[in-house]
PDB file of C-alpha atoms in Angstrom:
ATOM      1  CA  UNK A   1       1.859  -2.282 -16.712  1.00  0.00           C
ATOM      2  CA  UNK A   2       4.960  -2.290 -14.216  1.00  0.00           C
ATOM      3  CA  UNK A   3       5.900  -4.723 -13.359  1.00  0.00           C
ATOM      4  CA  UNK A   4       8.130  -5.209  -9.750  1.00  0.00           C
ATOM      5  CA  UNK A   5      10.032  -8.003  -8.909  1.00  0.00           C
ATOM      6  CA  UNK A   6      11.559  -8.686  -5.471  1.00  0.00           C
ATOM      7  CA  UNK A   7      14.108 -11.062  -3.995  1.00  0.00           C
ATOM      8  CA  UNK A   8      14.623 -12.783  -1.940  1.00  0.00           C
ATOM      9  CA  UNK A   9      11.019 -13.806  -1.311  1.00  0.00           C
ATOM     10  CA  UNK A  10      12.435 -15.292   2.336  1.00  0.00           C
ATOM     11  CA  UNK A  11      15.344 -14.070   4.182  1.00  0.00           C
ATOM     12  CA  UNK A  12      17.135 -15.845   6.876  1.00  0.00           C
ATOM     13  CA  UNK A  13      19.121 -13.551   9.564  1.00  0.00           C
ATOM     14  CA  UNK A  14      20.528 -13.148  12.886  1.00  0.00           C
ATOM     15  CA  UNK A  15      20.030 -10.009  15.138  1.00  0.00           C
ATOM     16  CA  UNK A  16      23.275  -7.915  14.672  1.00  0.00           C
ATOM     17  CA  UNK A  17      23.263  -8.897  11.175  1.00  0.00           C
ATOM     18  CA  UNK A  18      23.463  -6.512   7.589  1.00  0.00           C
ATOM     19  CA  UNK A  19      20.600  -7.462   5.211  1.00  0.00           C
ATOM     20  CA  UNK A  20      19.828  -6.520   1.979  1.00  0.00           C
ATOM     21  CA  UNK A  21      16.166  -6.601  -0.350  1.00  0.00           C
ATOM     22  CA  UNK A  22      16.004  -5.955  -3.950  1.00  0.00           C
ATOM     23  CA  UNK A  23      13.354  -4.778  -5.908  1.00  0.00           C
ATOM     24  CA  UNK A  24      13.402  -4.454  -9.830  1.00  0.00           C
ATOM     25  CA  UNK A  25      10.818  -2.426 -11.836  1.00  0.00           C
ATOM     26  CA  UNK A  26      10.069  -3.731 -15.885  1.00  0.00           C
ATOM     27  CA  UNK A  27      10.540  -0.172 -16.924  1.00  0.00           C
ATOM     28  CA  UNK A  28      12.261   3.227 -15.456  1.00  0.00           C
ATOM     29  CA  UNK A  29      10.233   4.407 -12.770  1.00  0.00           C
ATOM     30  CA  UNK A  30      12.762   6.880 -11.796  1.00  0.00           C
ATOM     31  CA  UNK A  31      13.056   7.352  -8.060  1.00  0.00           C
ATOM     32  CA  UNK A  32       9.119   6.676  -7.597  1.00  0.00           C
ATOM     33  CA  UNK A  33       9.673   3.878  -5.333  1.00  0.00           C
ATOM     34  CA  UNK A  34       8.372   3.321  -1.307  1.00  0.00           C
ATOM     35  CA  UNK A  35       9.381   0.334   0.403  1.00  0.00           C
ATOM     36  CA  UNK A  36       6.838  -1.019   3.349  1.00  0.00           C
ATOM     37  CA  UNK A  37       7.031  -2.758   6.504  1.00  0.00           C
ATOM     38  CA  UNK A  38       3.941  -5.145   7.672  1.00  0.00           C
ATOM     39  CA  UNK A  39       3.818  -7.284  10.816  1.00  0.00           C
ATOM     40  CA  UNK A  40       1.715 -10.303  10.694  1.00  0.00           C
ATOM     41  CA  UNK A  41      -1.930  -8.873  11.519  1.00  0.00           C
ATOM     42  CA  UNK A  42      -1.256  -5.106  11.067  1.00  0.00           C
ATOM     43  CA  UNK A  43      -1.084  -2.809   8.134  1.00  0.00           C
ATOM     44  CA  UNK A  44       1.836  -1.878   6.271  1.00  0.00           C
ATOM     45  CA  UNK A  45       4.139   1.078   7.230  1.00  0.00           C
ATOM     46  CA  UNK A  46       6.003   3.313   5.338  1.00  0.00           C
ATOM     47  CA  UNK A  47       9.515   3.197   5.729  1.00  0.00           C
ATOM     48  CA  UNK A  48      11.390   4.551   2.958  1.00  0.00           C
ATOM     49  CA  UNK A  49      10.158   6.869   0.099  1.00  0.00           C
ATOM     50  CA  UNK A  50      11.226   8.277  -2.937  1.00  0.00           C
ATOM     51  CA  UNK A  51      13.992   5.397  -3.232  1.00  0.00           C
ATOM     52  CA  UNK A  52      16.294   6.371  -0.337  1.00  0.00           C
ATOM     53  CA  UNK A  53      14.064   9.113   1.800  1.00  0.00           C
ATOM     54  CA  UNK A  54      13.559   7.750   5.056  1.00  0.00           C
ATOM     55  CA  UNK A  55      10.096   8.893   6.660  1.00  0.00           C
ATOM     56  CA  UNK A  56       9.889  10.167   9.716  1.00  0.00           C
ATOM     57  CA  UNK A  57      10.262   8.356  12.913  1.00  0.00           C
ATOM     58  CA  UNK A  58      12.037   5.356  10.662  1.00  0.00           C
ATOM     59  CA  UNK A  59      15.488   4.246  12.441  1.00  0.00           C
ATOM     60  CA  UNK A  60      18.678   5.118  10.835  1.00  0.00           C
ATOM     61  CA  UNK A  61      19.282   1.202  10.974  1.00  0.00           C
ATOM     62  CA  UNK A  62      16.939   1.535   6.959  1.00  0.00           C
ATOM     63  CA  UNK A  63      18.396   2.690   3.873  1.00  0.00           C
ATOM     64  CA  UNK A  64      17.171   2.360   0.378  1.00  0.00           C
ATOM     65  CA  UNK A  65      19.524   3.095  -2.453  1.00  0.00           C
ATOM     66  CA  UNK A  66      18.581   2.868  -6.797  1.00  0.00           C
ATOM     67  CA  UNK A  67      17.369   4.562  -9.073  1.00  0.00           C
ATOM     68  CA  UNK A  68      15.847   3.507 -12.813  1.00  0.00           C
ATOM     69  CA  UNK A  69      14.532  -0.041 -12.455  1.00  0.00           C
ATOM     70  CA  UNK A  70      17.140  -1.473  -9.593  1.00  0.00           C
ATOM     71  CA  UNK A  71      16.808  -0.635  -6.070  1.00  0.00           C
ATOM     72  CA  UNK A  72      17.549  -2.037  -2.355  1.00  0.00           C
ATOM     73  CA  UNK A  73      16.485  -1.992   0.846  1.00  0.00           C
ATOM     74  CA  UNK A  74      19.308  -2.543   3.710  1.00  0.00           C
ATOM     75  CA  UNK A  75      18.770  -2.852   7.166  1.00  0.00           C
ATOM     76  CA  UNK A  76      21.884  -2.455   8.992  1.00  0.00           C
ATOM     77  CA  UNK A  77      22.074  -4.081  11.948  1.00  0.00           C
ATOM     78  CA  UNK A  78      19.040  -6.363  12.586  1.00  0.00           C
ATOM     79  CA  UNK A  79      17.160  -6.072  15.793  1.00  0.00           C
ATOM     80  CA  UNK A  80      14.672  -8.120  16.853  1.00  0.00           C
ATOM     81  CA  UNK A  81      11.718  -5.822  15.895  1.00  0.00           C
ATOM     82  CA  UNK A  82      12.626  -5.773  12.256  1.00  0.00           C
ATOM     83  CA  UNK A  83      11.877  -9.629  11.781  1.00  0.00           C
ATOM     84  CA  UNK A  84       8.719  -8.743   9.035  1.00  0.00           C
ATOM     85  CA  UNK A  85       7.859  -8.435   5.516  1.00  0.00           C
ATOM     86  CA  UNK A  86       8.942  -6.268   3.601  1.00  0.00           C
ATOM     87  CA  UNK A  87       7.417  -4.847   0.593  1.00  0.00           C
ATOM     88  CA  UNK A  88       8.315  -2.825  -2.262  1.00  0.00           C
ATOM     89  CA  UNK A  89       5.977  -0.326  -4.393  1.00  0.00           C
ATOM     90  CA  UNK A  90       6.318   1.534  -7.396  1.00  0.00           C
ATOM     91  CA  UNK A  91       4.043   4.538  -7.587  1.00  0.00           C
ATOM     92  CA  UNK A  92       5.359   6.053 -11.003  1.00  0.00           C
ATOM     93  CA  UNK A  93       2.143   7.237 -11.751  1.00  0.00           C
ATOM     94  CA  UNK A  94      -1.051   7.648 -10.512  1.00  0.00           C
ATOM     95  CA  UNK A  95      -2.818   5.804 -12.779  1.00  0.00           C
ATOM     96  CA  UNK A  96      -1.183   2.264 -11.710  1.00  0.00           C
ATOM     97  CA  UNK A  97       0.703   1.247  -8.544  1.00  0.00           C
ATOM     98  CA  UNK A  98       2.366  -2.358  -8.140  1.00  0.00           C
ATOM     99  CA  UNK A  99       4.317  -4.259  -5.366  1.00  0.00           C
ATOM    100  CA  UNK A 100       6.603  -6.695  -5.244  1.00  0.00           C
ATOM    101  CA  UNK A 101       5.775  -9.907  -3.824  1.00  0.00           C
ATOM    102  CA  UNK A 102       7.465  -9.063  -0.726  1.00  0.00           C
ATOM    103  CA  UNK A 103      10.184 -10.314   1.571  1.00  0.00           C
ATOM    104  CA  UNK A 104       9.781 -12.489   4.549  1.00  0.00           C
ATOM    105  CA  UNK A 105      12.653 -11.970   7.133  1.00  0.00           C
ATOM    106  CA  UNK A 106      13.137 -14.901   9.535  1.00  0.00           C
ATOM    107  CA  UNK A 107      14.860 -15.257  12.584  1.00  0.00           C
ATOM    108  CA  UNK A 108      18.045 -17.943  11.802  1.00  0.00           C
TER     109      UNK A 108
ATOM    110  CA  UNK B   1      -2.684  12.741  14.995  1.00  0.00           C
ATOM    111  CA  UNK B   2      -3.393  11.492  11.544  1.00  0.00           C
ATOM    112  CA  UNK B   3      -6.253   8.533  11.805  1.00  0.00           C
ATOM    113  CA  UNK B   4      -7.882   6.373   9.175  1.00  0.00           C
ATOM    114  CA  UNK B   5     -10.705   4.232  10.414  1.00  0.00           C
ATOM    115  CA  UNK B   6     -12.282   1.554   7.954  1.00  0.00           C
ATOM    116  CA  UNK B   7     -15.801  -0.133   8.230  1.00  0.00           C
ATOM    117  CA  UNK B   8     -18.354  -1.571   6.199  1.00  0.00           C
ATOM    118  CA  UNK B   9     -16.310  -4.838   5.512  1.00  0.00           C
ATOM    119  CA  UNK B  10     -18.720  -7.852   5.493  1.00  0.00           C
ATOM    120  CA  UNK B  11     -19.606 -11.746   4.706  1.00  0.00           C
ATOM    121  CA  UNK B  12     -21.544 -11.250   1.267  1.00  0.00           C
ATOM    122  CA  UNK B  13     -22.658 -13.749  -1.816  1.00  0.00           C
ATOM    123  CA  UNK B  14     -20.621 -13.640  -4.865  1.00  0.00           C
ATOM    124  CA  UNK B  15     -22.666 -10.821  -7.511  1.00  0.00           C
ATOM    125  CA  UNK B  16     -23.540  -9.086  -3.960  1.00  0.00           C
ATOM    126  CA  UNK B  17     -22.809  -5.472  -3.540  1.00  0.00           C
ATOM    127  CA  UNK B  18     -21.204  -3.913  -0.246  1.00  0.00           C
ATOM    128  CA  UNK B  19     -20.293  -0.167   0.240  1.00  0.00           C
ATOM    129  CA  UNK B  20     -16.499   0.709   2.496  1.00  0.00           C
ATOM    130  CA  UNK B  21     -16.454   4.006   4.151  1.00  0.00           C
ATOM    131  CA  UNK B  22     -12.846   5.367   5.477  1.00  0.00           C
ATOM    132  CA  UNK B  23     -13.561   8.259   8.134  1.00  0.00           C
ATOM    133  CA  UNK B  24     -10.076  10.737   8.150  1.00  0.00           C
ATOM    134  CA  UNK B  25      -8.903  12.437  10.696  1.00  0.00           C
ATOM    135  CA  UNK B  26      -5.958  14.952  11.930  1.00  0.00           C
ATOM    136  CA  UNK B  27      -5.398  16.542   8.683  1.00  0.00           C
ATOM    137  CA  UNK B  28      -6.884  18.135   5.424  1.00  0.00           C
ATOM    138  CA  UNK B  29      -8.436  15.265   3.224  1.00  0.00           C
ATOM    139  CA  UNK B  30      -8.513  18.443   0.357  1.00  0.00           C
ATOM    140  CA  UNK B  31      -5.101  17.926   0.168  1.00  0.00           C
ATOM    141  CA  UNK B  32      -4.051  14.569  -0.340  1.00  0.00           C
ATOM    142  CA  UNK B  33      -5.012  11.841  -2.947  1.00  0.00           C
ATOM    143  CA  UNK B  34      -6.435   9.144  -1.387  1.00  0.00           C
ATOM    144  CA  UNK B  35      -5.878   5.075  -2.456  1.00  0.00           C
ATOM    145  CA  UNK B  36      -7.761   1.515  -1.563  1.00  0.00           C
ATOM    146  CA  UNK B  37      -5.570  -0.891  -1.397  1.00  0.00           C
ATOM    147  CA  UNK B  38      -6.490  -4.689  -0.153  1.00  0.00           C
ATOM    148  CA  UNK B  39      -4.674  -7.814   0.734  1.00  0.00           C
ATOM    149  CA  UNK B  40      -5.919 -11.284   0.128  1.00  0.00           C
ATOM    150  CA  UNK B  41      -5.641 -14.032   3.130  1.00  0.00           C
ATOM    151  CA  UNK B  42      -1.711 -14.989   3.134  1.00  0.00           C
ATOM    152  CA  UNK B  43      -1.283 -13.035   0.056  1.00  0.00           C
ATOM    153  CA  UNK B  44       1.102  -9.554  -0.843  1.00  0.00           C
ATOM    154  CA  UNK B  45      -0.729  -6.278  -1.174  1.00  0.00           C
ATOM    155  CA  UNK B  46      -2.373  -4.969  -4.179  1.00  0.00           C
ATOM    156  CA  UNK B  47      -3.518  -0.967  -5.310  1.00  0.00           C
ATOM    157  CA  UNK B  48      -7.200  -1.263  -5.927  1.00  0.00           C
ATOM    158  CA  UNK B  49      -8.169   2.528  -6.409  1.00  0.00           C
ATOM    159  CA  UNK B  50      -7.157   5.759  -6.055  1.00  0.00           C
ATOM    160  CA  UNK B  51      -8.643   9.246  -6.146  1.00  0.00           C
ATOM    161  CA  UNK B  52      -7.153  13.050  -6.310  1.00  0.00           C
ATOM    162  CA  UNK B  53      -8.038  15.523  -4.015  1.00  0.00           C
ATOM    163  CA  UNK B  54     -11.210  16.757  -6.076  1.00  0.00           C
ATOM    164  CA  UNK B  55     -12.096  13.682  -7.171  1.00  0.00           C
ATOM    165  CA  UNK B  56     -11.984  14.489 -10.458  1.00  0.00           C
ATOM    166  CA  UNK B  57      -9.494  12.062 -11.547  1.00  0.00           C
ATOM    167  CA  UNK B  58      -9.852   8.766 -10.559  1.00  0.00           C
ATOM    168  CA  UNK B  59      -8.282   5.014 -11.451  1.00  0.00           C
ATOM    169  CA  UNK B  60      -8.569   1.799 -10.801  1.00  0.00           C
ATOM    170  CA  UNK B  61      -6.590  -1.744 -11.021  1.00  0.00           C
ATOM    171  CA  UNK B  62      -7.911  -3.724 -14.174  1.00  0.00           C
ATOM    172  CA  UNK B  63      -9.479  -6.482 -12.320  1.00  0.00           C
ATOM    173  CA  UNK B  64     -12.108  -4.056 -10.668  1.00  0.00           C
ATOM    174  CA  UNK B  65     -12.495  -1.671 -13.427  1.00  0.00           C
ATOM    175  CA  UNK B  66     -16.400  -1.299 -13.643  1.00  0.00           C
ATOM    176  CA  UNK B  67     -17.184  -3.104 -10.536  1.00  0.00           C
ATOM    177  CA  UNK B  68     -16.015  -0.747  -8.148  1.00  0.00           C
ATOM    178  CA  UNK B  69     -16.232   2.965  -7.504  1.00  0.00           C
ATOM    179  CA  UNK B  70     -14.212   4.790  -5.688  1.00  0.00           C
ATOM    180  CA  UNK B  71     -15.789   8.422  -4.300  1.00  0.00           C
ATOM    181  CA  UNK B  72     -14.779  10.889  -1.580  1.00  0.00           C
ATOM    182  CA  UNK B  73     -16.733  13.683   0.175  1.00  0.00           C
ATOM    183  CA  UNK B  74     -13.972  16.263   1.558  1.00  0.00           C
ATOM    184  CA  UNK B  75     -16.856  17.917   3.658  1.00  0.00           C
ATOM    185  CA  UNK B  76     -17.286  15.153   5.810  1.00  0.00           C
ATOM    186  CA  UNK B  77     -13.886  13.812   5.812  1.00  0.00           C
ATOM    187  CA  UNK B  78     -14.500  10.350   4.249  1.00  0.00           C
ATOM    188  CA  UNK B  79     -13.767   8.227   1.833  1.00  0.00           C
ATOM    189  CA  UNK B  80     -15.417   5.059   0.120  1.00  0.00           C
ATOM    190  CA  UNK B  81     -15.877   2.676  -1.868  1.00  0.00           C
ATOM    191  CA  UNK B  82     -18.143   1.081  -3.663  1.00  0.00           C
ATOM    192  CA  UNK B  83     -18.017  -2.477  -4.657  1.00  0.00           C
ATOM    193  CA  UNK B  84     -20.413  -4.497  -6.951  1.00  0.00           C
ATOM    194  CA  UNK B  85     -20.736  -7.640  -8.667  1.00  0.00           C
ATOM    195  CA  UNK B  86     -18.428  -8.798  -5.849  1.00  0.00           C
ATOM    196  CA  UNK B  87     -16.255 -12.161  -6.772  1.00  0.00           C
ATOM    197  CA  UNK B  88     -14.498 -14.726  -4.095  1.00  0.00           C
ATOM    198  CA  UNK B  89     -11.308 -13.554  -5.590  1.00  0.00           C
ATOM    199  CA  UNK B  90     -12.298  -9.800  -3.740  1.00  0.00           C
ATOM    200  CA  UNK B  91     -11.762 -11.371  -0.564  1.00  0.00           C
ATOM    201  CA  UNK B  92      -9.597  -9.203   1.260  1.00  0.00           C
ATOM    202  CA  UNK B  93      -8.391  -7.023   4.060  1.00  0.00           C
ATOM    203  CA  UNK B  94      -9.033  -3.491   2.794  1.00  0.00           C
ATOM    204  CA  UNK B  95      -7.110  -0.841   3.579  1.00  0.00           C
ATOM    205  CA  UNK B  96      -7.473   2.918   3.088  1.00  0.00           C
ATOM    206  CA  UNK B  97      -4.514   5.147   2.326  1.00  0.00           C
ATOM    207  CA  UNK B  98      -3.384   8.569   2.393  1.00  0.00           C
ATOM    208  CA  UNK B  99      -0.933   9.274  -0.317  1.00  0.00           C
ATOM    209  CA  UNK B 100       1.816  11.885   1.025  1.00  0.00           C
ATOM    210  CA  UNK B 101       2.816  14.615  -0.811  1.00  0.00           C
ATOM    211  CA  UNK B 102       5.492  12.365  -2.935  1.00  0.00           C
ATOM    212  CA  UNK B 103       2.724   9.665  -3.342  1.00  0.00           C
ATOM    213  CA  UNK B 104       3.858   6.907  -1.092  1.00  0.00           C
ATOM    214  CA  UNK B 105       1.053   5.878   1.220  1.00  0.00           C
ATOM    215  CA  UNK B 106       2.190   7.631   4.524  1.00  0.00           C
ATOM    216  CA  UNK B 107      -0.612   6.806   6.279  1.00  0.00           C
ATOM    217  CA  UNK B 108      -2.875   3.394   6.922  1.00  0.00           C
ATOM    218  CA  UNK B 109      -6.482   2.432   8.426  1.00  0.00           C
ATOM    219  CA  UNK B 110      -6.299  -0.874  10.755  1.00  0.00           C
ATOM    220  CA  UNK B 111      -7.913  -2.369   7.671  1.00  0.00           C
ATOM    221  CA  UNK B 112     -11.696  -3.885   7.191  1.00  0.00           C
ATOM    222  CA  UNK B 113     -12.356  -7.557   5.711  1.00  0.00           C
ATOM    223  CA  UNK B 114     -14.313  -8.496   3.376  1.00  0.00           C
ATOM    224  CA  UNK B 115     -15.084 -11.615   2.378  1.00  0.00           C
ATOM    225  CA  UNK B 116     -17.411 -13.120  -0.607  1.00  0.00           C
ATOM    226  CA  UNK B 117     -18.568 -16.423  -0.560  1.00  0.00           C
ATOM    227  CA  UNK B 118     -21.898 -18.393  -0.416  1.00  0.00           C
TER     228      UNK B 118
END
């Protein structure tokens, strides 16, 4: 099984600020990698596929980068919508998905 | 617009049984795999099941492997699944999935809960 390991599990930041998530796989999974957005009594949504592919509708402000078994997620400039948790998949095959633990971001 | 609407989540025993249907709309179900995936109460998300567009190829995580079932039925645009021998530890939000065309779940239901305890 992969496995995914994210850090930090909590983030501290300030609106206007540049953070960064990273997510590491136990074995190559390529580029196969999605990272997800969830607010606090809704379900997830997609923000970045494919390592660095942002979907549609996503702001600019989201980037993912990586490839192999290291990858990031960086929001550029923090607004106050993006204070969530953020979550990172691996979908290498179809046989066996896995997430990270996910990343709190906090308002400092 | 592409919906997903969950239902059948319930209060059940632990062994009990309890069926999830996911009714899709605003695109063609024959085209996409499909995935359950579930999050416990204050806990991360975890892949339960998945299904490709025929349903002819099907897995599951290990900790539900002959418990549940997952099924689709293109014709009428849903998905399910079905869960049995139900443990407290399959307390969850459930959430159905569409899986876009490079895998990533694109799409999300609102989520149905199910809980198991006596």
């Amino acid at each position: 099984d992969i496995q995914m390991t994210q850090s930090p599990s909590t983030l501290s930041a300030s609106v206007g600020d540049r953070v960064t998530v990273t997510c590491r796989a136990s074995q190559s999974i390529n580029n196969w990698l999605a990272w997800y957005q969830q607010k606090p009594g809704k379900a997830p949504n997609l923000l970045i596929y494919k390592a660095s592919t942002l979907e549609s509708g996503v702001p600019s402000r989201f980037s993912g980068s990586g490839s192999g078994t290291e990858f990031t997620l960086t929001i550029s400039c923090l607004q106050p919508d993006d204070f969530a948790t953020y979550y990172c998949q691996q979908y290498n095959s179809y046989s066996l998905y896995s997430f990270g633990q996910g990343t709190k971001l906090e308002i400092k | 617009e592409v919906q997903l609407v969950e239902s059948g989540g319930d209060l059940v025993q632990p062994g009990g049984s309890l069926r999830l249907s996911c009714a899709a709309s605003g695109f063609t179900l024959t085209n996409y795999w499909m995935s359950w995936f579930r999050q416990a109460p204050g806990k991360g998300l975890e892949w339960v099941a998945n299904i490709k567009q025929d349903g002819n190829e099907k897995y599951y995580v290990d900790s539900v492997k002959g418990r549940f079932t997952i099924s689709r039925d293109n014709a009428e645009n849903s998905l399910y699944l079905q869960m049995n021998s139900l443990r407290v530890e399959d307390t969850a939000v459930y959430y159905c999935t569409r899986d876009g065309r490079t895998g990533a779940a694109d799409y999300w239901g609102q989520g149905t809960l199910v809980t198991v305890s006596s």
